[in-house]
Amino acid sequence: MAVQQRRNSSTRRDKRRTHYKLVAPTLVKCPVCGAYKQPHHACPNCGNVGDKKADAPAAEEAKA
């Protein structure tokens, strides 16, 4: 097993950790109801996908 021989500096440690960050999800407004949704997904509020109506909104399926 490898054993550390010297202490890493805080700069070296922080360089390694620069890519460990949260990314906010991309959201767009629904063209029908104006609620925020993920692109290319059905709207959780009204159930529309772009200009087409989906079978049933996700909110109603969760209640059933």
mmCIF file with all atom_site columns, C-alpha atoms in Angstrom:
data_model
loop_
_atom_site.group_PDB
_atom_site.id
_atom_site.type_symbol
_atom_site.label_atom_id
_atom_site.label_alt_id
_atom_site.label_comp_id
_atom_site.label_asym_id
_atom_site.label_entity_id
_atom_site.label_seq_id
_atom_site.pdbx_PDB_ins_code
_atom_site.Cartn_x
_atom_site.Cartn_y
_atom_site.Cartn_z
_atom_site.occupancy
_atom_site.B_iso_or_equiv
_atom_site.pdbx_formal_charge
_atom_site.auth_seq_id
_atom_site.auth_comp_id
_atom_site.auth_asym_id
_atom_site.auth_atom_id
_atom_site.pdbx_PDB_model_num
ATOM 1  C CA . MET A 1 1  ? 0.000   0.000  0.000   1.00 0.00 ? 1  MET A CA 1
ATOM 2  C CA . ALA A 1 2  ? 1.289   3.469  -0.872  1.00 0.00 ? 2  ALA A CA 1
ATOM 3  C CA . VAL A 1 3  ? 2.272   5.702  2.012   1.00 0.00 ? 3  VAL A CA 1
ATOM 4  C CA . GLN A 1 4  ? 2.469   9.445  1.629   1.00 0.00 ? 4  GLN A CA 1
ATOM 5  C CA . GLN A 1 5  ? 6.045   10.692 2.053   1.00 0.00 ? 5  GLN A CA 1
ATOM 6  C CA . ARG A 1 6  ? 5.418   14.448 2.055   1.00 0.00 ? 6  ARG A CA 1
ATOM 7  C CA . ARG A 1 7  ? 2.430   16.631 2.836   1.00 0.00 ? 7  ARG A CA 1
ATOM 8  C CA . ASN A 1 8  ? 0.622   18.020 -0.210  1.00 0.00 ? 8  ASN A CA 1
ATOM 9  C CA . SER A 1 9  ? 0.330   21.787 -0.271  1.00 0.00 ? 9  SER A CA 1
ATOM 10 C CA . SER A 1 10 ? -3.114  23.349 -0.177  1.00 0.00 ? 10 SER A CA 1
ATOM 11 C CA . THR A 1 11 ? -2.562  24.685 -3.719  1.00 0.00 ? 11 THR A CA 1
ATOM 12 C CA . ARG A 1 12 ? -1.828  21.225 -5.082  1.00 0.00 ? 12 ARG A CA 1
ATOM 13 C CA . ARG A 1 13 ? -4.824  19.778 -3.246  1.00 0.00 ? 13 ARG A CA 1
ATOM 14 C CA . ASP A 1 14 ? -7.126  22.536 -4.528  1.00 0.00 ? 14 ASP A CA 1
ATOM 15 C CA . LYS A 1 15 ? -5.927  22.097 -8.133  1.00 0.00 ? 15 LYS A CA 1
ATOM 16 C CA . ARG A 1 16 ? -7.058  18.478 -7.959  1.00 0.00 ? 16 ARG A CA 1
ATOM 17 C CA . ARG A 1 17 ? -10.450 19.441 -6.545  1.00 0.00 ? 17 ARG A CA 1
ATOM 18 C CA . THR A 1 18 ? -11.328 22.159 -9.080  1.00 0.00 ? 18 THR A CA 1
ATOM 19 C CA . HIS A 1 19 ? -13.673 19.890 -11.037 1.00 0.00 ? 19 HIS A CA 1
ATOM 20 C CA . TYR A 1 20 ? -15.665 18.687 -8.000  1.00 0.00 ? 20 TYR A CA 1
ATOM 21 C CA . LYS A 1 21 ? -18.532 21.134 -8.185  1.00 0.00 ? 21 LYS A CA 1
ATOM 22 C CA . LEU A 1 22 ? -22.279 21.078 -8.571  1.00 0.00 ? 22 LEU A CA 1
ATOM 23 C CA . VAL A 1 23 ? -23.851 22.051 -11.872 1.00 0.00 ? 23 VAL A CA 1
ATOM 24 C CA . ALA A 1 24 ? -27.290 23.649 -11.959 1.00 0.00 ? 24 ALA A CA 1
ATOM 25 C CA . PRO A 1 25 ? -29.728 21.751 -14.207 1.00 0.00 ? 25 PRO A CA 1
ATOM 26 C CA . THR A 1 26 ? -30.731 23.398 -17.475 1.00 0.00 ? 26 THR A CA 1
ATOM 27 C CA . LEU A 1 27 ? -34.308 24.621 -17.364 1.00 0.00 ? 27 LEU A CA 1
ATOM 28 C CA . VAL A 1 28 ? -36.507 26.153 -20.059 1.00 0.00 ? 28 VAL A CA 1
ATOM 29 C CA . LYS A 1 29 ? -39.994 27.653 -19.922 1.00 0.00 ? 29 LYS A CA 1
ATOM 30 C CA . CYS A 1 30 ? -42.872 25.519 -21.164 1.00 0.00 ? 30 CYS A CA 1
ATOM 31 C CA . PRO A 1 31 ? -44.363 27.201 -24.271 1.00 0.00 ? 31 PRO A CA 1
ATOM 32 C CA . VAL A 1 32 ? -47.902 26.355 -23.121 1.00 0.00 ? 32 VAL A CA 1
ATOM 33 C CA . CYS A 1 33 ? -48.091 27.067 -19.377 1.00 0.00 ? 33 CYS A CA 1
ATOM 34 C CA . GLY A 1 34 ? -44.802 28.907 -18.718 1.00 0.00 ? 34 GLY A CA 1
ATOM 35 C CA . ALA A 1 35 ? -43.593 26.558 -15.969 1.00 0.00 ? 35 ALA A CA 1
ATOM 36 C CA . TYR A 1 36 ? -39.913 25.628 -15.875 1.00 0.00 ? 36 TYR A CA 1
ATOM 37 C CA . LYS A 1 37 ? -39.034 22.169 -17.179 1.00 0.00 ? 37 LYS A CA 1
ATOM 38 C CA . GLN A 1 38 ? -36.069 20.230 -18.559 1.00 0.00 ? 38 GLN A CA 1
ATOM 39 C CA . PRO A 1 39 ? -35.569 20.523 -22.324 1.00 0.00 ? 39 PRO A CA 1
ATOM 40 C CA . HIS A 1 40 ? -36.915 17.607 -24.393 1.00 0.00 ? 40 HIS A CA 1
ATOM 41 C CA . HIS A 1 41 ? -38.995 16.347 -21.444 1.00 0.00 ? 41 HIS A CA 1
ATOM 42 C CA . ALA A 1 42 ? -42.710 16.469 -20.716 1.00 0.00 ? 42 ALA A CA 1
ATOM 43 C CA . CYS A 1 43 ? -43.793 19.439 -18.626 1.00 0.00 ? 43 CYS A CA 1
ATOM 44 C CA . PRO A 1 44 ? -44.529 18.315 -15.046 1.00 0.00 ? 44 PRO A CA 1
ATOM 45 C CA . ASN A 1 45 ? -47.246 20.966 -14.785 1.00 0.00 ? 45 ASN A CA 1
ATOM 46 C CA . CYS A 1 46 ? -49.313 20.540 -17.973 1.00 0.00 ? 46 CYS A CA 1
ATOM 47 C CA . GLY A 1 47 ? -47.817 17.420 -19.612 1.00 0.00 ? 47 GLY A CA 1
ATOM 48 C CA . ASN A 1 48 ? -46.958 18.991 -22.961 1.00 0.00 ? 48 ASN A CA 1
ATOM 49 C CA . VAL A 1 49 ? -43.850 17.997 -24.884 1.00 0.00 ? 49 VAL A CA 1
ATOM 50 C CA . GLY A 1 50 ? -42.955 20.926 -27.135 1.00 0.00 ? 50 GLY A CA 1
ATOM 51 C CA . ASP A 1 51 ? -46.108 21.620 -29.164 1.00 0.00 ? 51 ASP A CA 1
ATOM 52 C CA . LYS A 1 52 ? -47.582 18.134 -28.671 1.00 0.00 ? 52 LYS A CA 1
ATOM 53 C CA . LYS A 1 53 ? -49.832 16.977 -25.834 1.00 0.00 ? 53 LYS A CA 1
ATOM 54 C CA . ALA A 1 54 ? -48.535 13.982 -23.870 1.00 0.00 ? 54 ALA A CA 1
ATOM 55 C CA . ASP A 1 55 ? -50.839 11.161 -22.744 1.00 0.00 ? 55 ASP A CA 1
ATOM 56 C CA . ALA A 1 56 ? -51.042 12.211 -19.083 1.00 0.00 ? 56 ALA A CA 1
ATOM 57 C CA . PRO A 1 57 ? -49.088 14.695 -16.954 1.00 0.00 ? 57 PRO A CA 1
ATOM 58 C CA . ALA A 1 58 ? -46.575 13.232 -14.536 1.00 0.00 ? 58 ALA A CA 1
ATOM 59 C CA . ALA A 1 59 ? -48.294 15.018 -11.627 1.00 0.00 ? 59 ALA A CA 1
ATOM 60 C CA . GLU A 1 60 ? -51.588 13.185 -12.231 1.00 0.00 ? 60 GLU A CA 1
ATOM 61 C CA . GLU A 1 61 ? -49.837 9.801  -12.546 1.00 0.00 ? 61 GLU A CA 1
ATOM 62 C CA . ALA A 1 62 ? -48.174 10.286 -9.173  1.00 0.00 ? 62 ALA A CA 1
ATOM 63 C CA . LYS A 1 63 ? -51.531 10.990 -7.489  1.00 0.00 ? 63 LYS A CA 1
ATOM 64 C CA . ALA A 1 64 ? -53.191 7.857  -8.903  1.00 0.00 ? 64 ALA A CA 1
#
